PDB file of C-alpha atoms and ligand atoms in Angstrom:
ATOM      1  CA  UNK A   1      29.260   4.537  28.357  1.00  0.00           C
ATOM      2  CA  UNK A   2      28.053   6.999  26.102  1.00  0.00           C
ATOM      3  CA  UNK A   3      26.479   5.350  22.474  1.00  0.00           C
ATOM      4  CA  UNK A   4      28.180   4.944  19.443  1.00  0.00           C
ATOM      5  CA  UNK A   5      28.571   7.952  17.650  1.00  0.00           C
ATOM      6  CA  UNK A   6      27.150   7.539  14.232  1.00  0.00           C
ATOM      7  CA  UNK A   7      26.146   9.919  11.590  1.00  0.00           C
ATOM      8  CA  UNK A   8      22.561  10.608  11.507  1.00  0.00           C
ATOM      9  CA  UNK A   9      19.525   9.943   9.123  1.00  0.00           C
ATOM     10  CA  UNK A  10      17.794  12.567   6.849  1.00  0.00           C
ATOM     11  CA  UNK A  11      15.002  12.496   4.614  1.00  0.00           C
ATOM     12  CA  UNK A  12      15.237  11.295   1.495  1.00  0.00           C
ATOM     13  CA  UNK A  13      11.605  11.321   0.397  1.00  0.00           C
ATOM     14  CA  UNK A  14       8.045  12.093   1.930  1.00  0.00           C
ATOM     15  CA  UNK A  15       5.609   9.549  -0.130  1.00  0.00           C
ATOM     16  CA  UNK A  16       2.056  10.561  -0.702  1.00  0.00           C
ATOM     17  CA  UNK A  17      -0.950   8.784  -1.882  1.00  0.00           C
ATOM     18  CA  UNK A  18      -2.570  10.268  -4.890  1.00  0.00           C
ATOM     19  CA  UNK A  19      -5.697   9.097  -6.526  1.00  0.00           C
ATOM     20  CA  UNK A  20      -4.572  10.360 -10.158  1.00  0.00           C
ATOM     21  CA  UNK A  21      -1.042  11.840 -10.203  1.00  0.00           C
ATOM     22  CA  UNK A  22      -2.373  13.786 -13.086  1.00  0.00           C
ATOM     23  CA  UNK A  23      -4.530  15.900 -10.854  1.00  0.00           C
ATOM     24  CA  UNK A  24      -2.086  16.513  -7.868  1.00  0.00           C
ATOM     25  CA  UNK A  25       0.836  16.979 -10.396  1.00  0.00           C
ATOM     26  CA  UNK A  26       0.479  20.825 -11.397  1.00  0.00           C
ATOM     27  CA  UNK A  27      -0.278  21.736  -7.835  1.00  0.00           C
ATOM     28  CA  UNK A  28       3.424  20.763  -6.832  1.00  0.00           C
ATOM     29  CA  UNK A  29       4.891  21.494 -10.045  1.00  0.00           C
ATOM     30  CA  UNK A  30       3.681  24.632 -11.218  1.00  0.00           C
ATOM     31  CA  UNK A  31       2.448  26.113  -8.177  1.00  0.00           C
ATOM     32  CA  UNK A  32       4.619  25.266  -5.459  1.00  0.00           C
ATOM     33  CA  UNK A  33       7.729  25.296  -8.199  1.00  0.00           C
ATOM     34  CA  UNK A  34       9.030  21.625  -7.103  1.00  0.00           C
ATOM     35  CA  UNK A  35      11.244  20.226 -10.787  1.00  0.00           C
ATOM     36  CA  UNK A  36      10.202  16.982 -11.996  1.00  0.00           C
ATOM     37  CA  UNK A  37      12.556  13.959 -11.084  1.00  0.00           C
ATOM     38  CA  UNK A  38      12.267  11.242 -13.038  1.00  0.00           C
ATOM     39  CA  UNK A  39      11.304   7.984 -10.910  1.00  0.00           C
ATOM     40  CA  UNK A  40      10.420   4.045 -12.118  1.00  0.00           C
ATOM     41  CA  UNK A  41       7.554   2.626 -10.701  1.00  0.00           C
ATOM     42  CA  UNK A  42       7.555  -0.104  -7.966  1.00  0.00           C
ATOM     43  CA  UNK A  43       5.277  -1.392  -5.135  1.00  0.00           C
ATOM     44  CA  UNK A  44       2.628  -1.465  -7.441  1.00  0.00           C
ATOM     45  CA  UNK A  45       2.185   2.485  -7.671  1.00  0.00           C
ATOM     46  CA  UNK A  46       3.249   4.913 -10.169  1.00  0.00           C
ATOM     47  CA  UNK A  47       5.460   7.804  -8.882  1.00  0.00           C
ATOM     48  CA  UNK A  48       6.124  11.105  -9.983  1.00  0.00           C
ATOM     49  CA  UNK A  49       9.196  12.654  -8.299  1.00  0.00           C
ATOM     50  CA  UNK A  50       9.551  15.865  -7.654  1.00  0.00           C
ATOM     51  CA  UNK A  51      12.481  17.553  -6.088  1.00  0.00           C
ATOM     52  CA  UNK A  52      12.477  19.837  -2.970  1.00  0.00           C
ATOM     53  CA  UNK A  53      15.941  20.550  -2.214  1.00  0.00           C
ATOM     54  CA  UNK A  54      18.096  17.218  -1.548  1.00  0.00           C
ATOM     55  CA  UNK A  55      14.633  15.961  -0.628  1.00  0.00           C
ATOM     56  CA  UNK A  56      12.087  14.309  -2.937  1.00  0.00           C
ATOM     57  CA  UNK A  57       8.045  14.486  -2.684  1.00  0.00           C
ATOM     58  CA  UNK A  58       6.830  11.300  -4.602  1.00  0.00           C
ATOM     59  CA  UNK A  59       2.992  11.306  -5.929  1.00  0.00           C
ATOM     60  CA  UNK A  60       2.034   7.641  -5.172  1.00  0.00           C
ATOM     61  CA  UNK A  61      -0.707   6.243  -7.832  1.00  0.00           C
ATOM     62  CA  UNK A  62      -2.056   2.714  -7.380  1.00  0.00           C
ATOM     63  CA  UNK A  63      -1.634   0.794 -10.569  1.00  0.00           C
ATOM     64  CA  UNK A  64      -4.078  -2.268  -9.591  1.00  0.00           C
ATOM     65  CA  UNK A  65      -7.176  -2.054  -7.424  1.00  0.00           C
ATOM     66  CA  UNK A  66      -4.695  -4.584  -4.812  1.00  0.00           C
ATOM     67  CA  UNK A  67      -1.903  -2.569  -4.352  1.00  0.00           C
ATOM     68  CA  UNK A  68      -0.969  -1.487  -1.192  1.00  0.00           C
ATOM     69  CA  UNK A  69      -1.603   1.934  -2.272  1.00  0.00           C
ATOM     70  CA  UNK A  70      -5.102   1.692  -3.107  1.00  0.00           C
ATOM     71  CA  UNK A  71      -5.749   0.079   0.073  1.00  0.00           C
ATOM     72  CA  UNK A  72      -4.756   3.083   1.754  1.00  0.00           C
ATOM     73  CA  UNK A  73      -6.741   5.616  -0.383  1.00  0.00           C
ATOM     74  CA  UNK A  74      -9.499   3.434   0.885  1.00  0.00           C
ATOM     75  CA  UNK A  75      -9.310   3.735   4.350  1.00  0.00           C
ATOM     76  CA  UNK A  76      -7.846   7.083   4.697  1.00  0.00           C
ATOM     77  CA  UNK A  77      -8.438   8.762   1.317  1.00  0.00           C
ATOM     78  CA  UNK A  78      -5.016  10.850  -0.205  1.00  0.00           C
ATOM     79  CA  UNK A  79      -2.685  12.602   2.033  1.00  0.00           C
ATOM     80  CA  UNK A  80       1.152  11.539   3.361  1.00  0.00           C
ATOM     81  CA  UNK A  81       1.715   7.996   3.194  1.00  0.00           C
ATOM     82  CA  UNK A  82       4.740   7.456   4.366  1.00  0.00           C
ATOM     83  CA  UNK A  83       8.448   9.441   5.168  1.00  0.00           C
ATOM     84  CA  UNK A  84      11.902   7.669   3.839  1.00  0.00           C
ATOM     85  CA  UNK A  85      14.721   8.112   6.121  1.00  0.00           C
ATOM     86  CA  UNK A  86      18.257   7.555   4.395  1.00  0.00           C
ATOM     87  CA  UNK A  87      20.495   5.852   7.041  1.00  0.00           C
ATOM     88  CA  UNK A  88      24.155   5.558   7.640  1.00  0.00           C
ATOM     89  CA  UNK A  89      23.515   1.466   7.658  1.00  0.00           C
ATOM     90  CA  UNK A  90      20.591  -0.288   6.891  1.00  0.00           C
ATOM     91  CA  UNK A  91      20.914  -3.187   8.676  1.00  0.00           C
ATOM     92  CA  UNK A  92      22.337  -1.977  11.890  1.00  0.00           C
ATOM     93  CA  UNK A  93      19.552   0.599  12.146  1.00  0.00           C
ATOM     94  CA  UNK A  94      16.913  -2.374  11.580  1.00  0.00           C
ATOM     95  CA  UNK A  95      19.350  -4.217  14.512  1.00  0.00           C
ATOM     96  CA  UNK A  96      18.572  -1.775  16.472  1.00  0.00           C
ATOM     97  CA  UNK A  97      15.084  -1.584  15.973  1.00  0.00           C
ATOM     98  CA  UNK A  98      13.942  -5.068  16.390  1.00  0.00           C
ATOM     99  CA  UNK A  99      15.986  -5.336  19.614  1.00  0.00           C
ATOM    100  CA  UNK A 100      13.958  -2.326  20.898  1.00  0.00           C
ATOM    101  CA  UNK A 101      10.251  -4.293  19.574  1.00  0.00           C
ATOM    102  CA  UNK A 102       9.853  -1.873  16.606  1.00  0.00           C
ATOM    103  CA  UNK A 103       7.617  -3.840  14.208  1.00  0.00           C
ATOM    104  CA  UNK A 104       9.488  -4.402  10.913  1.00  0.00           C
ATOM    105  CA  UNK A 105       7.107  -4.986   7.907  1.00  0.00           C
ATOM    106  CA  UNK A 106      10.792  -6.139   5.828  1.00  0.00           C
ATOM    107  CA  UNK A 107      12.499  -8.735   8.181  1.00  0.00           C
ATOM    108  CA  UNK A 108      15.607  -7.996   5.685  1.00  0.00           C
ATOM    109  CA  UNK A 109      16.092  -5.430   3.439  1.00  0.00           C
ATOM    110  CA  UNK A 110      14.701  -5.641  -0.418  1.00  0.00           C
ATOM    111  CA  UNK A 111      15.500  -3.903  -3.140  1.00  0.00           C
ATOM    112  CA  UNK A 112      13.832  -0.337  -3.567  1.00  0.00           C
ATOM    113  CA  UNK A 113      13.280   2.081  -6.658  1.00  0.00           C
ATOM    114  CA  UNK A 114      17.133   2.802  -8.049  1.00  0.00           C
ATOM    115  CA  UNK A 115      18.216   0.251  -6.872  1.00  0.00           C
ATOM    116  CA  UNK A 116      18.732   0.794  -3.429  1.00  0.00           C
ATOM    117  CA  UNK A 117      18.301  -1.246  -0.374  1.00  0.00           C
ATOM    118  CA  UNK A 118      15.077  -0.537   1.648  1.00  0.00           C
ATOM    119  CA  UNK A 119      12.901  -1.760   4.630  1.00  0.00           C
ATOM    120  CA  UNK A 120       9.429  -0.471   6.229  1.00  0.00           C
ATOM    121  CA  UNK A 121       8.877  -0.215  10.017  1.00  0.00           C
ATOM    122  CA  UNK A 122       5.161  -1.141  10.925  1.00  0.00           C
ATOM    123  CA  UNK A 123       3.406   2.273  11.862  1.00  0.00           C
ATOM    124  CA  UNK A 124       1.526   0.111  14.845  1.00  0.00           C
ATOM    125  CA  UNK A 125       5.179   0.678  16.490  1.00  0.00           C
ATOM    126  CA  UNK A 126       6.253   4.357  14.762  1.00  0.00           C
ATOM    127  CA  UNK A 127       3.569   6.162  16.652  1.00  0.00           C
ATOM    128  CA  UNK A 128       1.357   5.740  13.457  1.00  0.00           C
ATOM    129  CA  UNK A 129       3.625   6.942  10.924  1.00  0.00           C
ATOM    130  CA  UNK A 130       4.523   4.417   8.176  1.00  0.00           C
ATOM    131  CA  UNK A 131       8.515   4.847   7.963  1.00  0.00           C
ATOM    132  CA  UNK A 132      10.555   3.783   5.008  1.00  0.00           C
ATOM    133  CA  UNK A 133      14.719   3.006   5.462  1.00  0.00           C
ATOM    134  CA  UNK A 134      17.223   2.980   2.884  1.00  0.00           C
ATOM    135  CA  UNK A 135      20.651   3.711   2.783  1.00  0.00           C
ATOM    136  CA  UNK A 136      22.902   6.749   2.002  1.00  0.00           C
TER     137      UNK A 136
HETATM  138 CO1   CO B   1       9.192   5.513  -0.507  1.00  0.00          CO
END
């Protein structure tokens, strides 16, 4: 039998860790051209949005010495954090991947930055790439 059809996932945003968004800011603004998109903060980082196309980039600043952000400067210093795929359904998707042994870091889903539904899939099991779910 062939698999369900279903509609498939794009990129919503690329997240990368910044140690001041002030310094990384112009680069991506006013060099590369990306327009500023207004974001809120969450997971204990402060994000500038900028868009690229449909896409977002989002500048990822720690706001406390504990958050998960600053743990990752540590160990491997600024660069892409992690990529956000917009899926056709959330929780199927995560169905899928725990049945396959995917690691996921959000059993269930949790609310995200505008108020959408989001999960994280451990990068131990992504071939080292921290991956980020939400929903179209
Ligand atoms: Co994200």
């Amino acid at each position: 039998m062939p698999p369900t059809p279903r509609r498939g996932a794009r990129i919503a945003h690329i997240g990368i860790a910044v140690r001041a968004i002030d310094e990384m800011l112009p680069f991506y603004r006013d060099l590369l051209g990306l327009d500023e998109h207004p974001l809120d903060d969450s997971d204990g980082a402060h994000i500038a949005g900028l868009a690229a196309g449909p896409q977002l980039v989002e500048l990822l600043e720690p706001l406390s010495p504990d958050s998960p952000i600053s743990k990752f400067l540590e160990k491997r210093g600024p660069g892409i954090h992690h990529i956000c795929f917009a899926v056709s359904d959330l929780d199927a998707t995560l169905a899928r991947c725990r049945a396959k042994g995917v690691r996921l870091i959000d059993d269930t889903p949790r609310m995200g930055a505008e108020g959408k539904r989001i999960a994280f899939l451990h990068p131990a099991t992504t071939g080292g790439v921290l991956i980020e779910l939400t929903e179209d």
